[in-house]
Amino acid sequence: MASVTICSLKGHYYKQPTPGATNANLQRNNSQIRILFWLTYMLDKDLAIRSGDPPLLTESYCDLTISIELFDYYNYLPRLDDTYGCTGQRVEHLAPHFTGDVGLSLLKEKVCYQLFSAHASKCSDDQLLLRIRKLDDEIESWRMSLPSIFRPALFVSHNNTSLDSSEEAVPLFTRRMSLQLEYHHLMTVIHTTVRRCAPSSPGDAEDLHAVVHSSFDLSLMASRSTLLCLKLLLDKIGGQAFRFFMSYFFTAVITLFLDIIIHPLGPQARNDLEILISAANTVRSIPGHGLTENEVTRVEGK
């Protein structure tokens, strides 16, 4: 419904602002509609990635020209305090602050088409692995394009000092962790796709197994990092972290759990089991205030 509405408002077309235009209200209206388009576009890709259903707003029918001001929040977020007031220097006009990153949402559309479309289902194993490798390269390019303070780490561990939030304001920390979670979630989704590969002949089995195993290891590393990030978020922002748990928790848990089932005697099996137990305890520790009875029941698994 949101996608239909935003298209009826022509939000999927980019209207270049005219310097010195007399109709300021019209330009402001176009800008607001365009912001709503990007919000809808990003949610559409998140739903597609999580459900496997095709996205509704795609490059074929939408002008995906990105206004430079959509990235302004990377400049002002480091200066926001816990009350979302700007410290040091006053910011007159704050840019739209989306929950995700527009550039990463564009990559999510590619992931949907390259890995989960009807066309992708007909790919050979070699074609699928090549697509995974190219998507991995594109995600790395996106990661490196971010300012260093926001750039997601390749993996997260208890020894990673870059995640120390003791002297960091909540808005900045939440944004950094949100990008970190987005990155790990997409890496998990991409690299677990290698499960579809199967050797066509006995001679291919060994080589294919090595490639698949390497790719799947990346998804496991991303899943472990996801669960640790969620724990750090909960420690910092309390019950507000629940929305992040609903978005990323289950994908990471299922990925680790399936690997334990497949490789119960693997070198990481015991460690991953401890991670899952810790993750379950983390969920139980989420403050109950602000959650509905249905949400509490879902979390506790009753």
Coordinates of C-alpha atoms in Angstrom, one line a residue, residues 2-253:
A2 CA 2.8 2.4 0.9
S3 CA 4.6 1.7 -2.4
V4 CA 1.4 2.3 -4.4
T5 CA 0.7 5.5 -2.5
I6 CA 4.2 6.9 -3.0
C7 CA 4.2 6.2 -6.7
S8 CA 0.8 7.8 -7.1
L9 CA 2.5 10.9 -5.6
K10 CA 5.3 10.6 -8.2
G11 CA 7.8 10.2 -5.4
H12 CA 9.6 7.6 -7.6
Y13 CA 10.7 10.4 -9.9
Y14 CA 13.5 12.7 -9.0
K15 CA 12.7 16.4 -9.5
Q16 CA 15.9 18.5 -9.6
P17 CA 15.6 21.6 -7.2
T18 CA 15.6 24.8 -9.2
P19 CA 17.9 27.5 -7.6
G20 CA 16.1 30.7 -6.9
A21 CA 12.7 29.2 -7.7
T22 CA 9.8 31.4 -6.6
N23 CA 7.5 28.5 -5.5
A24 CA 9.3 27.4 -2.3
N25 CA 6.3 25.5 -1.1
L26 CA 6.2 23.3 -4.2
Q27 CA 9.9 22.5 -3.8
R28 CA 9.4 21.8 -0.1
N29 CA 6.5 19.5 -1.0
N30 CA 8.6 17.7 -3.6
S31 CA 11.4 17.2 -1.2
Q32 CA 9.1 15.7 1.5
I33 CA 7.6 13.3 -1.0
R34 CA 11.0 12.3 -2.1
I35 CA 12.1 11.6 1.5
L36 CA 8.9 9.4 1.9
F37 CA 9.9 7.6 -1.3
W38 CA 13.4 6.7 0.1
L39 CA 11.9 5.6 3.4
T40 CA 9.4 3.4 1.5
Y41 CA 12.2 2.1 -0.8
M42 CA 14.4 1.1 2.1
L43 CA 11.6 -0.7 4.0
D44 CA 10.6 -2.4 0.8
K45 CA 14.2 -3.9 0.4
D46 CA 14.3 -4.9 4.1
L47 CA 11.0 -6.8 3.7
A48 CA 12.3 -8.4 0.5
I49 CA 15.6 -9.6 2.0
R50 CA 13.8 -11.0 5.1
S51 CA 10.9 -12.7 3.4
G52 CA 12.3 -13.7 0.0
D53 CA 9.4 -12.0 -1.8
P54 CA 10.3 -9.7 -4.7
P55 CA 10.7 -6.0 -4.0
L56 CA 8.0 -3.7 -5.3
L57 CA 10.1 -0.6 -5.9
T58 CA 12.9 -1.4 -8.3
E59 CA 15.5 0.4 -10.4
S60 CA 13.6 -0.4 -13.6
Y61 CA 10.7 1.8 -12.6
C62 CA 12.2 4.3 -10.2
D63 CA 14.7 7.1 -10.5
L64 CA 17.2 6.3 -7.9
T65 CA 19.2 9.5 -8.1
I66 CA 20.4 10.3 -4.6
S67 CA 20.4 13.8 -3.2
I68 CA 23.7 14.6 -1.5
E69 CA 22.0 16.0 1.6
L70 CA 20.8 12.5 2.4
F71 CA 24.3 11.8 3.7
D72 CA 24.6 15.0 5.8
Y73 CA 23.8 13.1 9.0
Y74 CA 27.3 11.5 8.9
N75 CA 28.5 15.1 9.5
Y76 CA 26.2 16.1 12.3
L77 CA 25.6 12.9 14.2
P78 CA 29.0 12.9 15.9
R79 CA 28.1 16.2 17.5
L80 CA 24.7 15.2 18.9
D81 CA 24.4 14.6 22.6
D82 CA 22.0 12.2 24.3
T83 CA 19.1 14.7 24.1
Y84 CA 19.7 15.0 20.3
G85 CA 20.9 18.5 20.8
C86 CA 24.0 19.6 18.9
T87 CA 27.1 20.2 21.0
G88 CA 29.8 22.7 20.0
Q89 CA 28.3 24.0 16.8
R90 CA 24.7 24.7 16.2
V91 CA 23.1 22.9 13.2
E92 CA 20.3 25.0 11.6
H93 CA 18.9 22.3 9.4
L94 CA 19.3 18.6 10.2
A95 CA 19.1 16.3 7.2
P96 CA 16.7 13.3 7.2
H97 CA 18.0 10.6 9.4
F98 CA 16.9 7.3 8.1
T99 CA 17.2 4.1 10.1
G100 CA 19.4 2.5 7.4
D101 CA 21.7 3.6 4.7
V102 CA 20.4 4.5 1.2
G103 CA 23.5 3.1 -0.5
L104 CA 23.2 -0.2 1.2
S105 CA 19.5 -0.4 0.3
L106 CA 20.5 -0.1 -3.4
L107 CA 22.8 -3.1 -2.8
K108 CA 20.0 -5.0 -1.2
E109 CA 18.0 -4.6 -4.4
K110 CA 20.9 -6.2 -6.3
V111 CA 21.1 -9.0 -3.8
C112 CA 17.4 -9.7 -4.2
Y113 CA 17.7 -9.9 -8.0
Q114 CA 21.1 -11.7 -8.2
L115 CA 20.4 -14.4 -5.6
F116 CA 16.6 -14.7 -5.0
S117 CA 14.8 -14.0 -8.2
A118 CA 13.3 -16.5 -10.6
H119 CA 16.2 -15.8 -12.9
A120 CA 18.7 -16.5 -10.2
S121 CA 17.2 -19.9 -9.4
K122 CA 18.3 -21.1 -12.8
C123 CA 22.0 -20.2 -12.3
S124 CA 24.6 -22.9 -12.2
D125 CA 26.8 -23.3 -9.1
D126 CA 29.6 -21.5 -10.8
Q127 CA 27.4 -18.6 -11.7
L128 CA 25.9 -18.4 -8.2
L129 CA 29.4 -18.4 -6.6
L130 CA 30.5 -15.7 -9.0
R131 CA 27.5 -13.5 -8.1
I132 CA 28.2 -14.0 -4.4
R133 CA 31.8 -12.9 -4.9
K134 CA 30.8 -9.8 -6.9
L135 CA 28.2 -8.8 -4.3
D136 CA 30.7 -9.3 -1.5
D137 CA 33.1 -6.9 -3.4
E138 CA 30.3 -4.3 -3.8
I139 CA 29.5 -4.5 -0.1
E140 CA 33.1 -4.0 0.8
S141 CA 33.2 -1.0 -1.5
W142 CA 30.2 0.4 0.3
R143 CA 31.8 -0.3 3.7
M144 CA 35.0 1.5 2.8
S145 CA 33.0 4.5 1.4
L146 CA 31.7 5.4 4.8
P147 CA 33.4 7.8 7.1
S148 CA 35.8 5.9 9.4
I149 CA 33.9 6.7 12.6
F150 CA 30.8 4.9 11.1
R151 CA 32.5 2.2 9.1
P152 CA 31.5 -1.3 10.2
A153 CA 34.2 -3.6 11.3
L154 CA 34.7 -6.8 9.3
F155 CA 33.9 -8.8 12.5
V156 CA 33.2 -8.0 16.1
S157 CA 34.8 -9.6 19.2
H158 CA 35.0 -8.8 22.9
N159 CA 38.5 -7.5 22.2
N160 CA 37.4 -4.9 19.6
T161 CA 38.1 -1.6 21.3
S162 CA 36.4 0.4 18.5
L163 CA 33.0 -0.6 20.0
D164 CA 33.7 1.0 23.3
S165 CA 30.8 3.3 23.9
S166 CA 31.6 4.5 27.4
E167 CA 32.2 8.1 26.3
E168 CA 29.9 8.1 23.2
A169 CA 26.5 9.7 22.9
V170 CA 23.6 7.5 22.3
P171 CA 22.6 8.9 18.9
L172 CA 26.1 8.2 17.5
F173 CA 26.5 4.8 19.1
T174 CA 23.1 3.7 18.0
R175 CA 23.8 4.8 14.4
R176 CA 27.2 3.0 14.3
M177 CA 25.7 -0.2 15.7
S178 CA 22.8 0.0 13.3
L179 CA 25.2 0.1 10.3
Q180 CA 27.3 -2.7 11.9
L181 CA 24.2 -4.9 12.2
E182 CA 23.0 -4.1 8.7
Y183 CA 26.4 -5.0 7.3
H184 CA 26.6 -8.3 9.2
H185 CA 23.0 -9.3 8.4
L186 CA 23.6 -8.8 4.6
M187 CA 26.8 -10.7 4.8
T188 CA 25.0 -13.6 6.5
V189 CA 22.2 -13.5 3.9
I190 CA 24.6 -13.5 0.9
H191 CA 27.0 -16.2 2.1
T192 CA 24.4 -18.6 3.4
T193 CA 23.1 -18.8 -0.2
V194 CA 26.0 -21.2 -0.9
R195 CA 23.8 -24.0 0.6
R196 CA 22.1 -24.2 -2.8
C197 CA 25.4 -25.4 -4.4
A198 CA 25.8 -29.2 -5.0
P199 CA 28.6 -30.9 -6.9
S200 CA 27.6 -32.2 -10.3
S201 CA 30.3 -34.9 -10.4
P202 CA 32.5 -36.6 -7.8
G203 CA 35.5 -34.8 -9.1
D204 CA 34.0 -31.4 -8.4
A205 CA 33.1 -32.2 -4.8
E206 CA 36.4 -31.3 -3.2
D207 CA 36.9 -28.0 -4.9
L208 CA 33.3 -26.9 -4.5
H209 CA 33.3 -27.9 -0.8
A210 CA 36.4 -25.7 -0.1
V211 CA 34.7 -22.7 -1.8
V212 CA 31.4 -23.3 -0.1
H213 CA 33.0 -23.8 3.3
S214 CA 35.0 -20.6 3.0
S215 CA 31.9 -18.6 2.1
F216 CA 29.8 -20.2 4.8
D217 CA 32.5 -19.4 7.4
L218 CA 32.0 -15.7 6.6
S219 CA 28.2 -16.0 7.3
L220 CA 29.0 -17.7 10.7
M221 CA 31.5 -15.0 11.6
A222 CA 28.9 -12.3 10.7
S223 CA 26.2 -14.1 12.8
R224 CA 28.5 -14.2 15.9
S225 CA 29.3 -10.6 15.4
T226 CA 25.5 -9.8 15.2
L227 CA 24.7 -11.4 18.5
L228 CA 27.6 -9.6 20.2
C229 CA 26.5 -6.2 18.7
L230 CA 22.9 -6.8 20.0
K231 CA 24.3 -7.4 23.5
L232 CA 26.3 -4.2 23.4
L233 CA 23.2 -2.3 22.2
L234 CA 21.1 -3.6 25.0
D235 CA 23.8 -2.6 27.5
K236 CA 23.8 0.9 26.1
I237 CA 20.2 1.8 25.3
G238 CA 18.2 -0.8 27.3
G239 CA 14.7 -1.7 26.1
Q240 CA 15.0 0.5 23.0
A241 CA 17.3 -2.2 21.6
F242 CA 14.2 -4.5 21.2
R243 CA 13.5 -3.3 17.6
F244 CA 17.1 -4.3 16.6
F245 CA 16.6 -7.8 18.1
M246 CA 13.4 -8.3 16.1
S247 CA 15.3 -7.4 12.9
Y248 CA 18.6 -9.3 13.2
F249 CA 18.4 -11.8 16.1
F250 CA 16.7 -14.7 14.5
T251 CA 18.7 -14.8 11.3
A252 CA 22.0 -15.0 13.3
V253 CA 20.7 -17.6 15.7

